[in-house]
Short mmCIF file of C-alpha atoms and ligand atoms in Angstrom, two decimals:
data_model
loop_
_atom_site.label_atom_id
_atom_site.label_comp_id
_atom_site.label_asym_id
_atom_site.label_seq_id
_atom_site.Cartn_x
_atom_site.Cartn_y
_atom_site.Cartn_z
CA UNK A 1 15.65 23.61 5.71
CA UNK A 2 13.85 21.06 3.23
CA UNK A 3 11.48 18.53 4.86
CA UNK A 4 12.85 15.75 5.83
CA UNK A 5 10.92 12.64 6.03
CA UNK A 6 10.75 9.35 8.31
CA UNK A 7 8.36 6.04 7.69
CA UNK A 8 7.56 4.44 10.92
CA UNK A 9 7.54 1.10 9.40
CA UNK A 10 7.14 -2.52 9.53
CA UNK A 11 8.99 -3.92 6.70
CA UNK A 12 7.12 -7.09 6.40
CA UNK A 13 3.81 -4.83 5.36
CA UNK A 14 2.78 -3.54 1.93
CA UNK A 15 1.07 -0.57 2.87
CA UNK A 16 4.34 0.81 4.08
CA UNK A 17 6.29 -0.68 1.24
CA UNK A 18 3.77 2.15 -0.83
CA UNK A 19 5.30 5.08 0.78
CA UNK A 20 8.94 3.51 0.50
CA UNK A 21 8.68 2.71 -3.35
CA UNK A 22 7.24 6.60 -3.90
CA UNK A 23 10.00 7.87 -2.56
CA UNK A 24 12.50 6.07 -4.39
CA UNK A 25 10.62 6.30 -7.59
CA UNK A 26 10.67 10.35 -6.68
CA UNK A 27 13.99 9.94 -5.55
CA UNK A 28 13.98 11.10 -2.20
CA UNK A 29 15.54 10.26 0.84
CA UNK A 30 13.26 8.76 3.39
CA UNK A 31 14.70 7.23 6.87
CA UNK A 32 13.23 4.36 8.27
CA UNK A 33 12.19 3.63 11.86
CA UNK A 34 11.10 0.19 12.75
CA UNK A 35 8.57 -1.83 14.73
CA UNK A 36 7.14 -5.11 15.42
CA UNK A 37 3.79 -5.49 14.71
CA UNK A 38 3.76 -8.91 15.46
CA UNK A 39 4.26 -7.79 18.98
CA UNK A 40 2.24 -4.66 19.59
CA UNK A 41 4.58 -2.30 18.93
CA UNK A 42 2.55 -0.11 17.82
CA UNK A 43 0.27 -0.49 20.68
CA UNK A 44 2.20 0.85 23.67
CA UNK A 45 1.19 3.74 25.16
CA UNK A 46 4.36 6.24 23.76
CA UNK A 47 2.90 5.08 19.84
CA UNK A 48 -0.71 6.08 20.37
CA UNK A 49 0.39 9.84 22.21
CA UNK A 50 2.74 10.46 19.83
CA UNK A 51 2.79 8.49 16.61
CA UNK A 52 -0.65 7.51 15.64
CA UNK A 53 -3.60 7.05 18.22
CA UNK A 54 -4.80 4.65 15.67
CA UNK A 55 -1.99 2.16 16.78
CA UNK A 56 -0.77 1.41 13.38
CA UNK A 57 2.07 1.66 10.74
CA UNK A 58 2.76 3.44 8.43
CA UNK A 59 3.00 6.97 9.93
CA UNK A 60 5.09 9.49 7.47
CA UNK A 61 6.95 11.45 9.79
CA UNK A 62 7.35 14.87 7.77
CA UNK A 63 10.09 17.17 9.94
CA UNK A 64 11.25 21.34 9.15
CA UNK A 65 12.66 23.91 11.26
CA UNK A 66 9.16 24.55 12.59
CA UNK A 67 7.56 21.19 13.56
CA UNK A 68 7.24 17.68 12.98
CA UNK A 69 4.38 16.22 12.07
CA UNK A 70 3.05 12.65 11.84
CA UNK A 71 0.67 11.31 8.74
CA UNK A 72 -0.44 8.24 8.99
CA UNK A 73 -2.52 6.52 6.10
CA UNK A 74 -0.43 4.94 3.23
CA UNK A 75 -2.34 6.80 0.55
CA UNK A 76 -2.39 9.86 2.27
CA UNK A 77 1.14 9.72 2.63
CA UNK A 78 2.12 8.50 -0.34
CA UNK A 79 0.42 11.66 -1.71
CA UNK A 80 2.01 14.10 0.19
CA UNK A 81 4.95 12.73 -0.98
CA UNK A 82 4.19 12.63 -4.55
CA UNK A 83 2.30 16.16 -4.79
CA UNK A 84 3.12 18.29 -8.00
CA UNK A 85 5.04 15.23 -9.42
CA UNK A 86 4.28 13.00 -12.47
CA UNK A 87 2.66 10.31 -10.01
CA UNK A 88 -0.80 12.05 -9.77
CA UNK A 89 -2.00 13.65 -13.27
CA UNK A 90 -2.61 17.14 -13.48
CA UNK A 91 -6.17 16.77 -15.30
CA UNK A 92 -8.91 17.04 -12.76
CA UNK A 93 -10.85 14.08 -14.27
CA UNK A 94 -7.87 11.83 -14.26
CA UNK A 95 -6.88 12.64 -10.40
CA UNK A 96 -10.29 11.79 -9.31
CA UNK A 97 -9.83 8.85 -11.32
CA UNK A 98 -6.44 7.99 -9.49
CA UNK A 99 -8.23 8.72 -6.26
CA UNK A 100 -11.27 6.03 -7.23
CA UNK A 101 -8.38 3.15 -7.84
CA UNK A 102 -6.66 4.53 -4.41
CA UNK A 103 -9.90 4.16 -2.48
CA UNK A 104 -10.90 0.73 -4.31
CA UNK A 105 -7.58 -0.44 -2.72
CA UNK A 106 -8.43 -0.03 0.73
CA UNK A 107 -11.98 -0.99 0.70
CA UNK A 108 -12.39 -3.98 -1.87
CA UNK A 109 -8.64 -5.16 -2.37
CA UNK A 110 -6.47 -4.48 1.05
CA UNK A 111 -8.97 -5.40 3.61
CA UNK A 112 -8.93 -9.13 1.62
CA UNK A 113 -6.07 -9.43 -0.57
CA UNK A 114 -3.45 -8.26 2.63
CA UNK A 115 -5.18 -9.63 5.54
CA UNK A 116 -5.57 -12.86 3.91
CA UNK A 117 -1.49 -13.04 3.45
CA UNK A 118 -0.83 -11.41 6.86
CA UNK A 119 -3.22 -14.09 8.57
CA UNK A 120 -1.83 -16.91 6.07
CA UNK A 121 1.81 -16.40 5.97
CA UNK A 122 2.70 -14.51 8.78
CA UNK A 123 -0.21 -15.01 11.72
CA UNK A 124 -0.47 -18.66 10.21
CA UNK A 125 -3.55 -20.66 9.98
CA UNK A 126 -3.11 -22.64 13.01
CA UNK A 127 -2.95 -19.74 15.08
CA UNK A 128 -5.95 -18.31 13.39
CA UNK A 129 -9.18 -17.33 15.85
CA UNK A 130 -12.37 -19.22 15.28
CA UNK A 131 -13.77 -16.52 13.96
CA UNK A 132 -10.99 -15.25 11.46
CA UNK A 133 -10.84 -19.25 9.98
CA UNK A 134 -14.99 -18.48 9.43
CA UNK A 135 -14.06 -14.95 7.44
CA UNK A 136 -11.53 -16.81 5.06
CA UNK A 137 -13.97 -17.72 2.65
CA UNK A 138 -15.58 -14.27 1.83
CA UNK A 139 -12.33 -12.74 1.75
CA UNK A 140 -10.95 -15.47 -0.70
CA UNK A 141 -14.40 -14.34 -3.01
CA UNK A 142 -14.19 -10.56 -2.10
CA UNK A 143 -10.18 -10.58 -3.14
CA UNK A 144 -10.61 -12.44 -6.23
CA UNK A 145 -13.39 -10.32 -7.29
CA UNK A 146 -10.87 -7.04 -6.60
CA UNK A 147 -8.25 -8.93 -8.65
CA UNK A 148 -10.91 -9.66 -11.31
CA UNK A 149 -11.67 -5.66 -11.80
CA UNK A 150 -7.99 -4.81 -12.44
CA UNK A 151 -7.30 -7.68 -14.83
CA UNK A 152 -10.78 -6.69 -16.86
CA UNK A 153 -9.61 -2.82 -16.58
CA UNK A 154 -6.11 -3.57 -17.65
CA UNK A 155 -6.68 -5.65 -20.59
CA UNK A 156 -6.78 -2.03 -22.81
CA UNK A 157 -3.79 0.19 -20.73
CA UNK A 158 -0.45 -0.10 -19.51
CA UNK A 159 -1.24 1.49 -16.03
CA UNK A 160 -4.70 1.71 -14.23
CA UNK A 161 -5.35 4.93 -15.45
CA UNK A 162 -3.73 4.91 -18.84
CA UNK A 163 -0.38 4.89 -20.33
CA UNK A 164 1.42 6.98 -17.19
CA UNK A 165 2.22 5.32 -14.16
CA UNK A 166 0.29 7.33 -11.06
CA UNK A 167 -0.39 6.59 -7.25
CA UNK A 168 -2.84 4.04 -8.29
CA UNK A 169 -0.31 1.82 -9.45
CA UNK A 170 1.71 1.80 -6.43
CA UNK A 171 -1.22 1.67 -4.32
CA UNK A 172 -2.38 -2.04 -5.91
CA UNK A 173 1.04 -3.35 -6.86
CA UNK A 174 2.12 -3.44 -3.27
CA UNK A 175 -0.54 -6.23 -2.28
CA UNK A 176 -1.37 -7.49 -5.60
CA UNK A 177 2.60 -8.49 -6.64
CA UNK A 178 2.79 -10.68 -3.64
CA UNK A 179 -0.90 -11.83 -3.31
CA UNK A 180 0.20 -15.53 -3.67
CA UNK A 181 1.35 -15.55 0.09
CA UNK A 182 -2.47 -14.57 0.73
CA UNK A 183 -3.01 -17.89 -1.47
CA UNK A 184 -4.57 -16.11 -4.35
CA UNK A 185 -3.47 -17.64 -8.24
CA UNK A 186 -2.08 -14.31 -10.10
CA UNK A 187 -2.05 -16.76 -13.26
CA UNK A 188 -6.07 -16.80 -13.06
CA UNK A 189 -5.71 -13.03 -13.87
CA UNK A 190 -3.28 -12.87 -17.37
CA UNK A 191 -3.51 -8.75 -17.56
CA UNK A 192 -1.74 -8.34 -14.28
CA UNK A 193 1.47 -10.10 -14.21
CA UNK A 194 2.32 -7.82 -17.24
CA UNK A 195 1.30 -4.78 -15.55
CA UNK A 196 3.50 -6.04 -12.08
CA UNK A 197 6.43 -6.47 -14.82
CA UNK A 198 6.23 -2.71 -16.18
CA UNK A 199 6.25 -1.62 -12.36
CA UNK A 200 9.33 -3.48 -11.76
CA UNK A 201 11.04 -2.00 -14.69
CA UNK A 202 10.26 1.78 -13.75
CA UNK A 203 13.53 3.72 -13.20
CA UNK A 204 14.22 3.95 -9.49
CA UNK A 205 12.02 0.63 -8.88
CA UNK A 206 12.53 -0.75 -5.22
CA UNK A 207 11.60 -4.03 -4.33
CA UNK A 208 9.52 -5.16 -0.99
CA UNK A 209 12.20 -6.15 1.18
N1 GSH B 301 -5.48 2.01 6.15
C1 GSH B 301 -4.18 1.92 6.73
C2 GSH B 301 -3.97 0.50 7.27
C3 GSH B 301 -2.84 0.44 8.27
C4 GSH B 301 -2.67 -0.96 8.82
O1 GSH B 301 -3.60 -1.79 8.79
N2 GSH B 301 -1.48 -1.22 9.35
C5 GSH B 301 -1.15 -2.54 9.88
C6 GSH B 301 0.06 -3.11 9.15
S1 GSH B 301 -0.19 -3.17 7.41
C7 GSH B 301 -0.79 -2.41 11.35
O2 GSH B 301 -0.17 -1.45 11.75
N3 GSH B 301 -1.17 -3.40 12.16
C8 GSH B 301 -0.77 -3.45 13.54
C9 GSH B 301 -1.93 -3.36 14.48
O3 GSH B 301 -3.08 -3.15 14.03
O4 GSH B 301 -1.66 -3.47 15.67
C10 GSH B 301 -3.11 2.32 5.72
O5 GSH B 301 -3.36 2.22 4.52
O6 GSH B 301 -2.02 2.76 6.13
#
């Protein structure tokens, strides 16, 4: 039996909208099982014994004959997905260099660029804590400085790491394509709205919702 494959998802959040546009770009069937985050879903105490004791979404359910197993981690799922296809270069150099954009992502650009939207448009500033109102202005400098590397590094290339689109790619587009809901100005970065157009138009392309 082939592996079959299941995203514990919310839909609303980009890191699982990685895993869901690698699959389709791979062409392969993925099911979908959804939560709220909004209201701890992924909190209660069936999710942390048996999805992810980390209480969060995405989780890549991979199922065989054998077992089924439960990744969470949008990059690491979105490789295991996307191992020994065109998505992650064969040239030792260039996958570390696919790995470097991949870990960029979740330490300089998702921690600012996505939280910001999640607590803008979704949390909503009213509702903000005290103390998330007094992080908005580091994370408005830290995610414009992230937005600031990719425009300078795609000013000579079609895709972060050079004319082939790899994990990298999907990794940033997912945040970066709708980083005006975190209240960030994609114009004040001209190399990237060409590079979000060149994602759309890959065969297979899926949008966010
Ligand atoms: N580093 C993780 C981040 C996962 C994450 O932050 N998930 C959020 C949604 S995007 C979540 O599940 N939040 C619900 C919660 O923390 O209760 C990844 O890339 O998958």
């Amino acid at each position: 039996m082939a592996e079959q494959f299941t995203l514990h998802e919310d839909p609303r959040s980009g890191n699982c909208y990685k895993i869901k546009l690698t699959a389709a770009l791979l062409g392969l069937p993925l099911a979908t099982r959804q939560y709220d985050i909004m209201k701890g879903e992924t909190r209660t105490p069936e999710f942390l014994a048996n999805i992810n004791a980390n209480g969060r979404i995405p989780v890549l359910e991979i199922r065989d004959r054998e077992s089924a197993r439960f990744l969470p981690e949008s990059n690491a799922a979105c490789w295991y997905l996307a191992s020994d296809s065109d998505l992650i270069p064969q040239d030792r150099y260039a996958q570390a260099d696919m790995l470097r954009w991949m870990f960029f992502e979740q330490y300089n650009h998702e921690p600012n660029v996505a939280t910001l939207r999640f607590w803008l448009t979704f949390v909503g500033k009213a509702n903000l804590s005290e103390q998330q109102n007094a992080q908005i202005m580091a994370k408005r400098i830290a995610g414009c400085d992230a937005l600031s590397v990719m425009n300078v590094e795609l000013e000579d290339r079609r895709f972060l790491c050079g004319d082939k689109v790899t994990l990298a790619d999907i990794a940033l587009f997912a945040y970066t394509h709708v980083a005006d809901e975190g209240g960030f100005h994609l114009s004040d970065y001209p190399n990237i709205a060409p590079w979000i157009e060149r994602i759309c138009s890959l065969p297979r392309f899926v949008p966010m919702q």
